[in-house]
Coordinates of C-alpha atoms in Angstrom, one line a residue:
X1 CA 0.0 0.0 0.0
X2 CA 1.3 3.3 -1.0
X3 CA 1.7 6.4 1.9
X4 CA -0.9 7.8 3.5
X5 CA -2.2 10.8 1.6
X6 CA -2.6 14.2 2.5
X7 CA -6.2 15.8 3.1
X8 CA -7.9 17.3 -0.4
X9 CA -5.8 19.6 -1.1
X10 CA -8.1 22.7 -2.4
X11 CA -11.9 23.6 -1.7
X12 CA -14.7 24.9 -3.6
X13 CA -17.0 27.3 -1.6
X14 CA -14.6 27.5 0.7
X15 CA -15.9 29.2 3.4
X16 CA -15.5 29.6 7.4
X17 CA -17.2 27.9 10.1
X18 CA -18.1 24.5 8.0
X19 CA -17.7 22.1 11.0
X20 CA -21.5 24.0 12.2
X21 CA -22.3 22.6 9.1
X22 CA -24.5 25.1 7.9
X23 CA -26.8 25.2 10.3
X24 CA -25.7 27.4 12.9
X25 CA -27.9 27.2 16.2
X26 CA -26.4 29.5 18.9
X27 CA -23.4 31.8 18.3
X28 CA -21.3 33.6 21.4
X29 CA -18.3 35.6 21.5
X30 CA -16.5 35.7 24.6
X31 CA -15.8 39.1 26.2
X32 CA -12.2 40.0 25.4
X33 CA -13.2 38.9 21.8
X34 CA -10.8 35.9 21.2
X35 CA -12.9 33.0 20.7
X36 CA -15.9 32.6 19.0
X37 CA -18.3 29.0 20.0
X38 CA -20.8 27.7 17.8
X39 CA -23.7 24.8 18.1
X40 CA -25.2 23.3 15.8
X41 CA -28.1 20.6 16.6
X42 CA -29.9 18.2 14.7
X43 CA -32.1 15.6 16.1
X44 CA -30.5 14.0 19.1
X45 CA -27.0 14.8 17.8
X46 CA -25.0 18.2 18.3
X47 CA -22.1 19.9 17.5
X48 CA -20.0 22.4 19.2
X49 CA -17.2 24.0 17.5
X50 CA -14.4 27.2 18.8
X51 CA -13.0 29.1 16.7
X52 CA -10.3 31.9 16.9
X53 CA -11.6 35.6 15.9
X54 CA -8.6 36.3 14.3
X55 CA -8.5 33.9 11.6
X56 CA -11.5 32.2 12.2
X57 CA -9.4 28.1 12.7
X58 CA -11.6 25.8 14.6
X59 CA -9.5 25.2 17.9
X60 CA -12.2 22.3 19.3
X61 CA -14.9 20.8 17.8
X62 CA -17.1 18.5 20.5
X63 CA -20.1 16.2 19.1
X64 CA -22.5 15.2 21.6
X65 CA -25.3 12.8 21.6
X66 CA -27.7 15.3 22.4
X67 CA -28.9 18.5 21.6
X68 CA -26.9 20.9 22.8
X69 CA -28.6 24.2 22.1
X70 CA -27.6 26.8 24.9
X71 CA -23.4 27.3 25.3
X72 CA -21.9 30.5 27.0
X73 CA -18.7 32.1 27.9
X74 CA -17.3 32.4 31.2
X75 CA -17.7 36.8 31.9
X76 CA -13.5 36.9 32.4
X77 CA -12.3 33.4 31.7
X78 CA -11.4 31.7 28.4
X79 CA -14.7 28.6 29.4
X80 CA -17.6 27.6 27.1
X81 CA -20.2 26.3 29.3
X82 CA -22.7 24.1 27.1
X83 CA -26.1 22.6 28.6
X84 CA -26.6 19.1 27.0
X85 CA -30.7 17.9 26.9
X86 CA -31.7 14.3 25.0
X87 CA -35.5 16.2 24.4
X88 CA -36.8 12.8 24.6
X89 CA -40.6 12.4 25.0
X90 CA -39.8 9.4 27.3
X91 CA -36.2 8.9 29.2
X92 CA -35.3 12.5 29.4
X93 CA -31.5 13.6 30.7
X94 CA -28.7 16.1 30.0
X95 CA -25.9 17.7 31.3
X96 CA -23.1 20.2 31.2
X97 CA -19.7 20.5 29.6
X98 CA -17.0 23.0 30.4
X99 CA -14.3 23.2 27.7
X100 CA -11.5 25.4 28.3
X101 CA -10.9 27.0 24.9
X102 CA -7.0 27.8 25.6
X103 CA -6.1 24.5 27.0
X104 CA -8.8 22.0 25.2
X105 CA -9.2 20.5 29.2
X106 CA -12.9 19.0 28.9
X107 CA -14.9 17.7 32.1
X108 CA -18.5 16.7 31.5
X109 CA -21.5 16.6 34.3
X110 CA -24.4 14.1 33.3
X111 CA -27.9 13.8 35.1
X112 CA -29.7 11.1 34.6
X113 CA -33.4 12.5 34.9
X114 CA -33.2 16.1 33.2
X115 CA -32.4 18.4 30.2
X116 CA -30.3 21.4 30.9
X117 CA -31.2 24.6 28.6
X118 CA -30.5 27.5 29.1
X119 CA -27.1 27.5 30.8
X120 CA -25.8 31.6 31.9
X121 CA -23.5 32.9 34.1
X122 CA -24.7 35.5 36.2
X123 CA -21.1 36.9 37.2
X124 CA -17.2 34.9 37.1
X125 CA -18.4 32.7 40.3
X126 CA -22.0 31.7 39.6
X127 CA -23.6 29.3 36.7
X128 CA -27.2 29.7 36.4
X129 CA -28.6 26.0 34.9
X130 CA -32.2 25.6 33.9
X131 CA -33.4 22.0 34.1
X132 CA -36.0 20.5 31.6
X133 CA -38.0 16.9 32.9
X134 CA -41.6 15.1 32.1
X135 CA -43.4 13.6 34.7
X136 CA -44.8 10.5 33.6
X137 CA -44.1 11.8 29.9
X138 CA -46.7 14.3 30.0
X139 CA -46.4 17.2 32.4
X140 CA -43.1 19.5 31.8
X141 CA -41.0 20.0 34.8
X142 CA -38.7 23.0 34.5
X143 CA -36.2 24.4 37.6
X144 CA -33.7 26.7 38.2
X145 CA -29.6 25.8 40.2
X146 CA -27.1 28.4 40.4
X147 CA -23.7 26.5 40.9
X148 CA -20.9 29.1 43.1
X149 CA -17.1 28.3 42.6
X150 CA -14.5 30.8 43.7
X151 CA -12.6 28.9 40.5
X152 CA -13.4 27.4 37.3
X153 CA -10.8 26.1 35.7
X154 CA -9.0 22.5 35.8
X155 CA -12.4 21.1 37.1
X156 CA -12.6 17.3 37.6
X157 CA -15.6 14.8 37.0
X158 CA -16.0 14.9 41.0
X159 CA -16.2 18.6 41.0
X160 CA -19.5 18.6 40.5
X161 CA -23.3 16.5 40.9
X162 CA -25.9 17.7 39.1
X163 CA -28.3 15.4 40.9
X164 CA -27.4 17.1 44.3
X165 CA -28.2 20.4 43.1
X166 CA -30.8 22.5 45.1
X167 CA -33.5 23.3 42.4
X168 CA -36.4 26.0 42.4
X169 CA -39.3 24.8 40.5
X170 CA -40.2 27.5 37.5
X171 CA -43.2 28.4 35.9
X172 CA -42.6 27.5 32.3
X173 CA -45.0 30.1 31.3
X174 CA -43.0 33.0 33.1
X175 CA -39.5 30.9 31.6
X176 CA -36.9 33.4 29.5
X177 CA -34.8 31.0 27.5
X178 CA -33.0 33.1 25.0
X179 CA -34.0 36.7 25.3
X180 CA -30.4 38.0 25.2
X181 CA -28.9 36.3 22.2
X182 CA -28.4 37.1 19.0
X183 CA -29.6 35.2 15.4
X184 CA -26.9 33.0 14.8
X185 CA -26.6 33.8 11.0
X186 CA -26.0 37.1 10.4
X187 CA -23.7 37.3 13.5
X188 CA -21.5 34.7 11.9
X189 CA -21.9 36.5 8.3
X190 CA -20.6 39.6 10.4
X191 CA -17.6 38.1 11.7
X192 CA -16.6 36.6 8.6
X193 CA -17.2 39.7 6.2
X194 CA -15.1 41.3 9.4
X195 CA -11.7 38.6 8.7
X196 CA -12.3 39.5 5.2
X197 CA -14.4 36.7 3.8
X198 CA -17.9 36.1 3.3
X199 CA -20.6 33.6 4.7
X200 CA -23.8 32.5 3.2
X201 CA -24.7 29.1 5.1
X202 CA -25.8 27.5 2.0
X203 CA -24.8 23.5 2.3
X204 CA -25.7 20.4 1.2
X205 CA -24.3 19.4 -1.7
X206 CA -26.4 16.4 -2.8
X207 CA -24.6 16.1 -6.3
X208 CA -21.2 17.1 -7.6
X209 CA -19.8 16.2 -11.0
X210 CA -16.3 17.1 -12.7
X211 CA -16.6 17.9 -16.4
X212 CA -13.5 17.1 -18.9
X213 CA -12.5 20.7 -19.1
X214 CA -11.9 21.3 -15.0
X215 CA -15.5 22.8 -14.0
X216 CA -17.4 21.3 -11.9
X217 CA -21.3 21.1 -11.3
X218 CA -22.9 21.0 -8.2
X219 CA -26.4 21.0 -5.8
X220 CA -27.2 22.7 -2.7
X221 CA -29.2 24.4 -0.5
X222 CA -31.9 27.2 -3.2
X223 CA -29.8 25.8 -6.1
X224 CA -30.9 23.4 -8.5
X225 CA -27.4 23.4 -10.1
X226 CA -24.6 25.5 -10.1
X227 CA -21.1 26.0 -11.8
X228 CA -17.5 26.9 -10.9
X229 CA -14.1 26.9 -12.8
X230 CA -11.5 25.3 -12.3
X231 CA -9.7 28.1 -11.1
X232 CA -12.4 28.0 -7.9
X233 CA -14.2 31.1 -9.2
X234 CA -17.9 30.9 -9.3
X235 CA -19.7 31.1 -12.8
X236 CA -23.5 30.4 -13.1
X237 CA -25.8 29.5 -10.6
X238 CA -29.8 28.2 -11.4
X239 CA -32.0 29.2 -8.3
X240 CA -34.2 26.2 -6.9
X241 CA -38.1 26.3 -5.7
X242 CA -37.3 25.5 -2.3
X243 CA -34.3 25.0 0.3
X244 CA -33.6 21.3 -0.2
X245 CA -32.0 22.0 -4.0
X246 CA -31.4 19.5 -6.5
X247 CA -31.4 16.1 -5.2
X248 CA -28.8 14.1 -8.4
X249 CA -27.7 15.4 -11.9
X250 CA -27.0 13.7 -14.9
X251 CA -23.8 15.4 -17.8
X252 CA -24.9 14.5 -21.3
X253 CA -22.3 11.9 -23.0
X254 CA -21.1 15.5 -24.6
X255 CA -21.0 17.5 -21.4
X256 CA -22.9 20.5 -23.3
X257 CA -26.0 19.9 -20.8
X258 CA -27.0 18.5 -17.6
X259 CA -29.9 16.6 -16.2
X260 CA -31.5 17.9 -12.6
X261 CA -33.9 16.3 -10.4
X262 CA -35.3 19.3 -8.1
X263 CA -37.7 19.0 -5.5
X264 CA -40.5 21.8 -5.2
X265 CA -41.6 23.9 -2.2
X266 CA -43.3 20.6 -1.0
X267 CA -41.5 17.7 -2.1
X268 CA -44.5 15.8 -1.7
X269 CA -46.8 18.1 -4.6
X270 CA -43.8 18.5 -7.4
X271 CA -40.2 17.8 -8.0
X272 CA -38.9 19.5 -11.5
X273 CA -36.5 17.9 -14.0
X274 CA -34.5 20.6 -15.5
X275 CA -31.8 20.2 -18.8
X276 CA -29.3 23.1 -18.5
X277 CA -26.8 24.4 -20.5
X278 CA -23.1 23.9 -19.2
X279 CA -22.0 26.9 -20.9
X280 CA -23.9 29.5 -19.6
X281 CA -27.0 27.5 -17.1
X282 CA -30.0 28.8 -19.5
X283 CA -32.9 26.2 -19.1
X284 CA -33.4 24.4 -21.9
X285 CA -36.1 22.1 -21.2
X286 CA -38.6 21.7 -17.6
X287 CA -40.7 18.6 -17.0
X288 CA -42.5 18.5 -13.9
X289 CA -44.4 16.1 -11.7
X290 CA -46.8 16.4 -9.5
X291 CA -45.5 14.1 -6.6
X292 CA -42.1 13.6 -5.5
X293 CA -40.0 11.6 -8.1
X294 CA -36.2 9.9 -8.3
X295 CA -34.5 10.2 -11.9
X296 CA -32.7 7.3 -13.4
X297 CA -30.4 7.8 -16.7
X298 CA -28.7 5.5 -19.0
X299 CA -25.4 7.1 -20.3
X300 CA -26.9 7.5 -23.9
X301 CA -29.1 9.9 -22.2
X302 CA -32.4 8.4 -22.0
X303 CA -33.7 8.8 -18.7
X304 CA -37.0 7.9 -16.4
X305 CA -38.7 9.2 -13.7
X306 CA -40.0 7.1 -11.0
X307 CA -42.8 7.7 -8.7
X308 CA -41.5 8.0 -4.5
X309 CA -44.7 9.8 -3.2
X310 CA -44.7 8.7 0.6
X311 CA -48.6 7.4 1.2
X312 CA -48.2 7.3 5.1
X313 CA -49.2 11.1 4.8
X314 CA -52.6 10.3 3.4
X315 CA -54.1 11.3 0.3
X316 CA -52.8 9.4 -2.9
X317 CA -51.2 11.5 -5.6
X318 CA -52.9 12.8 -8.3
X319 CA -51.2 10.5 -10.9
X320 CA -50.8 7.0 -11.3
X321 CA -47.5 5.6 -9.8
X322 CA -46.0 5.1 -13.3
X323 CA -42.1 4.9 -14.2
X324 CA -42.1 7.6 -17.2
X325 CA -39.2 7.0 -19.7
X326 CA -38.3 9.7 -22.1
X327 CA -35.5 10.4 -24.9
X328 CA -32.5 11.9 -24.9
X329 CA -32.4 15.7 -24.7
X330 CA -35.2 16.5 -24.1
X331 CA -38.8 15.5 -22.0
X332 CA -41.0 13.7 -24.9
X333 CA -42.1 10.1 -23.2
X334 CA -41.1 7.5 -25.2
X335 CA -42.6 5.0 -22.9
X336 CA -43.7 4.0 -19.5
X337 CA -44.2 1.2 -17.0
X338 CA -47.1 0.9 -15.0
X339 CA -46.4 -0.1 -11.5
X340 CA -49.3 0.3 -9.0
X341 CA -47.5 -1.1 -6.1
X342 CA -44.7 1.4 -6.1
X343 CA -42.7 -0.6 -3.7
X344 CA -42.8 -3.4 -6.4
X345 CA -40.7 -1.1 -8.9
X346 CA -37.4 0.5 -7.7
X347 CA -35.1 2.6 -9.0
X348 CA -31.4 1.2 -8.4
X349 CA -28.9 4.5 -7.8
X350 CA -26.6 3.5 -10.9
X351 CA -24.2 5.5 -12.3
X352 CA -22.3 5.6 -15.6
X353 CA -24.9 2.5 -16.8
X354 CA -25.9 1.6 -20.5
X355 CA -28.9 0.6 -18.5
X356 CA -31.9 1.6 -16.7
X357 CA -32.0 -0.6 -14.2
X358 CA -34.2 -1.5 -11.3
X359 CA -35.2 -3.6 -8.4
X360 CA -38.3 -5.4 -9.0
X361 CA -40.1 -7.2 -5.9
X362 CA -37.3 -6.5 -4.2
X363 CA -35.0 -9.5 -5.4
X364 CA -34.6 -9.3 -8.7
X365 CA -32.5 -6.6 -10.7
X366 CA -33.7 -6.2 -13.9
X367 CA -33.0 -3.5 -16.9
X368 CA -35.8 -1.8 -18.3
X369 CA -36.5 -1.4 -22.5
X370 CA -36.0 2.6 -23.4
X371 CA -39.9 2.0 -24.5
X372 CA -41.1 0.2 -21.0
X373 CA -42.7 -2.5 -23.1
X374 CA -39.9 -5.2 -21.7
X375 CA -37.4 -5.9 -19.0
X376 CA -34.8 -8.1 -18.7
X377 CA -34.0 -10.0 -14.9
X378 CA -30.3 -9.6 -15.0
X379 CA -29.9 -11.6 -11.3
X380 CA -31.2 -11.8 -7.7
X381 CA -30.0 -10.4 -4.4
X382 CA -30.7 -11.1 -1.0
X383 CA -30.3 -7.3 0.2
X384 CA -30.5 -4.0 -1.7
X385 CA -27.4 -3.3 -3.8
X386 CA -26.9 0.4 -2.0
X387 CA -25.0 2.8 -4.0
X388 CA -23.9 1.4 -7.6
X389 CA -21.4 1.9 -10.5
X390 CA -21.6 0.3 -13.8
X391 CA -17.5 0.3 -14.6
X392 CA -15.7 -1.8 -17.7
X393 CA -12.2 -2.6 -17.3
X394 CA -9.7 -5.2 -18.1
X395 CA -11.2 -8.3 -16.0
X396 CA -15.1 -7.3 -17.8
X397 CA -18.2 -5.2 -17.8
X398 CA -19.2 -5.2 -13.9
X399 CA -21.4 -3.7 -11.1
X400 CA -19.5 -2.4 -7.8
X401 CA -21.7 -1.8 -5.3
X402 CA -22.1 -1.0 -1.6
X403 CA -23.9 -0.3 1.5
X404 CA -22.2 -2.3 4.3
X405 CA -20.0 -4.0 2.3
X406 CA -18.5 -3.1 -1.3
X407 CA -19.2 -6.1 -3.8
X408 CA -18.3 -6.4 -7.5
X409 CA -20.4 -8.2 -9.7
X410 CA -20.0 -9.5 -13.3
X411 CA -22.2 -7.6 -15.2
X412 CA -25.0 -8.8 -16.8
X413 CA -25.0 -12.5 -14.7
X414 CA -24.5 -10.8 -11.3
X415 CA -21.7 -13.2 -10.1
X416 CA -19.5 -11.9 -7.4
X417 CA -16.7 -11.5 -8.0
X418 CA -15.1 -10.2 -5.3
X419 CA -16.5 -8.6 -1.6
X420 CA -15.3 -6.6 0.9
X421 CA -16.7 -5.4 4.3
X422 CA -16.3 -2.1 6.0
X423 CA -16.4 -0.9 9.5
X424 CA -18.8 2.3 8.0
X425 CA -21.3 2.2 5.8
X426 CA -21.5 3.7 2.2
X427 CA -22.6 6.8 1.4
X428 CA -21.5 7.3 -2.0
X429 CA -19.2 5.8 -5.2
X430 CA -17.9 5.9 -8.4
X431 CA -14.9 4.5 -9.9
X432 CA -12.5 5.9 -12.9
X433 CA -9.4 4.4 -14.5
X434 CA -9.6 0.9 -12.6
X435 CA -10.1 2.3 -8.7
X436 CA -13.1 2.2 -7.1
X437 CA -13.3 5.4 -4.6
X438 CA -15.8 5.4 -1.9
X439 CA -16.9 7.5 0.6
X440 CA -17.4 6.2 4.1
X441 CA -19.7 7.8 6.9
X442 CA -16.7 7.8 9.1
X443 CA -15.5 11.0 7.2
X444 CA -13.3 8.9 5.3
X445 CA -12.5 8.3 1.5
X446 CA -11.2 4.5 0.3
X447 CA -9.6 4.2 -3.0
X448 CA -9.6 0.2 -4.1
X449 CA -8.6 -1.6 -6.6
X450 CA -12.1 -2.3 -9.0
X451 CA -10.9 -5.7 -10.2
X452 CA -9.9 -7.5 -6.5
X453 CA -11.2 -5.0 -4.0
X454 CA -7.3 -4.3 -2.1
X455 CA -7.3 -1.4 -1.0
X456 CA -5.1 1.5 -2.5
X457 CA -5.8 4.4 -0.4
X458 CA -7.4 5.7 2.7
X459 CA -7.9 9.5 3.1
X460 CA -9.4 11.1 6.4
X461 CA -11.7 14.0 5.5
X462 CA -12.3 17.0 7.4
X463 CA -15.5 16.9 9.6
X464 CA -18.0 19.1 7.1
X465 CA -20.2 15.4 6.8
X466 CA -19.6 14.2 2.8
X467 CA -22.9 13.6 1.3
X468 CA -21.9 13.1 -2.1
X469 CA -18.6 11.6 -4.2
X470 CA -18.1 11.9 -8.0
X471 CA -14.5 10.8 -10.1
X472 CA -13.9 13.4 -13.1
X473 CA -12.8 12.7 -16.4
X474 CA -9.2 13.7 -15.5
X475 CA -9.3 11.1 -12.0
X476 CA -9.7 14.1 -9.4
X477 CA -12.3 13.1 -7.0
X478 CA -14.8 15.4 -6.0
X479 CA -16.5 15.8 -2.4
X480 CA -19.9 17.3 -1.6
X481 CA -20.7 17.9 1.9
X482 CA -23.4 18.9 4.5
X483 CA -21.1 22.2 5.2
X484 CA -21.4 23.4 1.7
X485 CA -17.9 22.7 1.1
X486 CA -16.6 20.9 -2.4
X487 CA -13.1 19.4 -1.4
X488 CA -10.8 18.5 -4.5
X489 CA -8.5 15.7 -3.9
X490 CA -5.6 15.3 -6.2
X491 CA -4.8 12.3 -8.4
X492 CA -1.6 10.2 -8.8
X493 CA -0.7 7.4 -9.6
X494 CA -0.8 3.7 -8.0
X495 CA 1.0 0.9 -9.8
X496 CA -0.8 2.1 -13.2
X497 CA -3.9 3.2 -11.9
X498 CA -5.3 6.3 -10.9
X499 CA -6.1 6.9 -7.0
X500 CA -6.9 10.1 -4.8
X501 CA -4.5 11.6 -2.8

């Protein structure tokens, strides 16, 4: 196995604070203006990340199994208090970290039976704590604990229970949570225009592809698809109908258009297909659906649309759950399937195929006709493929796949011919030049040999949560992430093939 290699070595939309992964909760600065300390919470799971003020480098970044909304500076010292709640209907606890931004010394309290939120500190000795509980799951419990220490630093797990704190019940109705704080957005857009950069918040980079002359296309958050050179300067931009963006793009075989699947306002009523120009990102063509739709594509460019309204949320759409095919170029229907089970019928997320291909009752994989009137069962699995590539190298035509484990198959007969498991799952692939690059949940990106699965290459990625992986014509593999970020990782060359560095 060759070296190590180094992280991606440039960025696209490279901008600060990405380990908040754009979506900042609560923002502080601490009074002698060194540090800045940012949350950001999703469902059960938090982040916390410090940063310096004058350049803006993330010192710490702490995750945290729950949602840790409230953090504050210590009045003279350099501490981050942060109050830590699960915000579980049933089970509730929490507790509070103190991380000492100079030193990185961390100590955490837990309590078994309540939420903490806010946290403040009233004056350098005194840490006001607000608890959160349910009694029985149903009534809210809230109380107030001040903690006094004459210091704060170099504390211990001992230095402090939680549970032995003397509480005063509150009135939830007379509770101030955040009445002093300010909108975590703009304050971070301030700081950054005030370093010299700029700060939009705009992740999520669903889909990234490279094109053969060094631009790259990607998704993200009010974008259906947008374009940047290869020198890393922005050039076109199409605006999307709601936050979540385009969802997967398809390059023509020529690279003078691309193919976007964008979801409407409510995903649930419309999702758009959009053909845009490379050159300049005029729309040349707009289907649209009413019901939330996945795209397929075959590389000659005919592509299908497939119905994924979710029923659980009661009425049934206002169309027939039909898989639309239609020719290249354009959005005439040149045939369909009708599936009226649409669990029975699913699209398989292929890339680079000469096929449309699909899961059919959930076992076999089959390829659909351009016209819908026939399919062809290719094989049967046990388990969804996961993320696939259709790749063609010296040992054959194949199928490398993944979710759990990365598998390549002989394609069309479906034989393994090779398997690999992984300690993370998959979240995306593609392969170029004989390697098969994947990107792991564990923030890391594998490069492999496609035709017996050793492993060329493992590269740790910064923590901006990829979402999306795509291997340009000229071997440089591209990175989409949560943060917004587009990481760049150079190529070179592994005993005749091309790998990421």
């Amino acid at each position: 196995m060759a070296d190590q290699p180094e992280s991606p070595a440039n960025t696209l939309h490279d901008q600060p604070f990405p380990e908040l992964l754009g979506y900042p909760c609560e923002v502080v600065v601490s009074s002698d203006g060194q540090w800045i300390a940012g949350s950001s919470v999703m469902h059960q799971y938090s982040r916390v990340a410090v940063y310096r003020v004058a350049d803006l480098s993330c010192v710490h970044l702490a995750t945290f199994t729950m949602e840790a909304e409230s953090i504050a500076f210590h009045p003279t010292l350099p501490l981050l208090a942060i109050g830590l709640d699960n915000n579980a209907e049933y089970g509730r606890e929490g507790g509070l970290t103190l991380l000492e931004c100079d030193t990185g010394h961390r100590v955490d309290f837990t309590d078994p039976a309540w939420g903490i939120e806010p946290v403040r500190w009233l004056d350098e000795h005194t840490l006001e704590l607000v608890f959160f509980a349910l009694d029985n799951g149903v009534d809210h419990l809230t109380a107030r604990a001040t903690v006094v220490r004459e210091n704060w630093l170099g504390l211990t797990f001992a230095a402090l229970d939680l549970t032995s704190l003397d509480r005063t019940p509150l009135d939830l109705e007379d509770l101030r949570v955040y009445d002093d704080t300010t909108p975590a957005q703009p304050l971070l857009r301030a700081l950054a225009e005030r370093a010299g950069r700029s700060y939009d918040a705009r992740g999520g980079v669903r889909a990234v592809a490279g094109l053969d002359d060094g631009r790259v296309l990607a998704t993200r958050q009010h974008v259906a698809v947008e374009c940047w050179a290869a020198d890393g300067s922005a050039l076109w931009s199409v605006p999307a109908p709601s936050a979540s963006g385009g969802t997967r793009i398809e390059v023509a075989a020529d690279e003078r258009s691309v193919r976007v699947a964008v979801s409407g306002p409510d995903a649930r009523a419309r999702t758009d297909f959009l053909l845009v120009d490379t050159a300049d990102g005029t729309v040349l063509d707009r289907h649209s659906v009413p019901f939330s739709a996945a795209m397929s594509a075959r590389t000659d460019g005919v592509w299908a649309v497939r119905d994924t309204y979710d029923r659980s949320f009661g009425s049934e759409p206002p169309t027939p759950p039909n898989t639309q095919i239609f020719a290249v170029g354009g959005s005439d229907r040149i045939g369909s399937v009708h599936v009226p089970d649409r669990y029975d019928l699913v699209p398989l997320q292929a890339r680079r195929c000469p096929e449309l291909l699909y899961g059919r009752s959930g076992r076999n994989v089959v390829a659909l006709a351009p016209d819908g009137s026939s399919e062809t069962v290719l094989f049967s699995v046990d388990a969804p493929l996961g993320r696939v590539v259709y790749a063609s190298d010296a040992v054959g035509a194949a199928l490398l796949h993944g979710r759990t484990e990365l598998v390549r198959r002989d394609f069309p007969s479906g034989e393994v011919i090779w398997s690999r498991p992984l300690e993370s799952e998959v979240i995306d692939l593609d392969s170029h030049a004989g390697v098969l690059h994947v990107l792991c949940a564990d923030d890391t990106l594998m490069s492999l040999d496609a035709a017996d699965g050793r492993e060329l290459r493992r590269c740790p990625l910064p923590p901006y949560q990829p979402l999306s992986l795509h291997a340009a014509p000229d071997g440089t593999i591209l990175v989409g992430t949560t943060a917004g970020q587009i990481l760049r990782c150079p190529t070179i060359r592994v005993q005749g093939r091309t790998a990421n560095r």
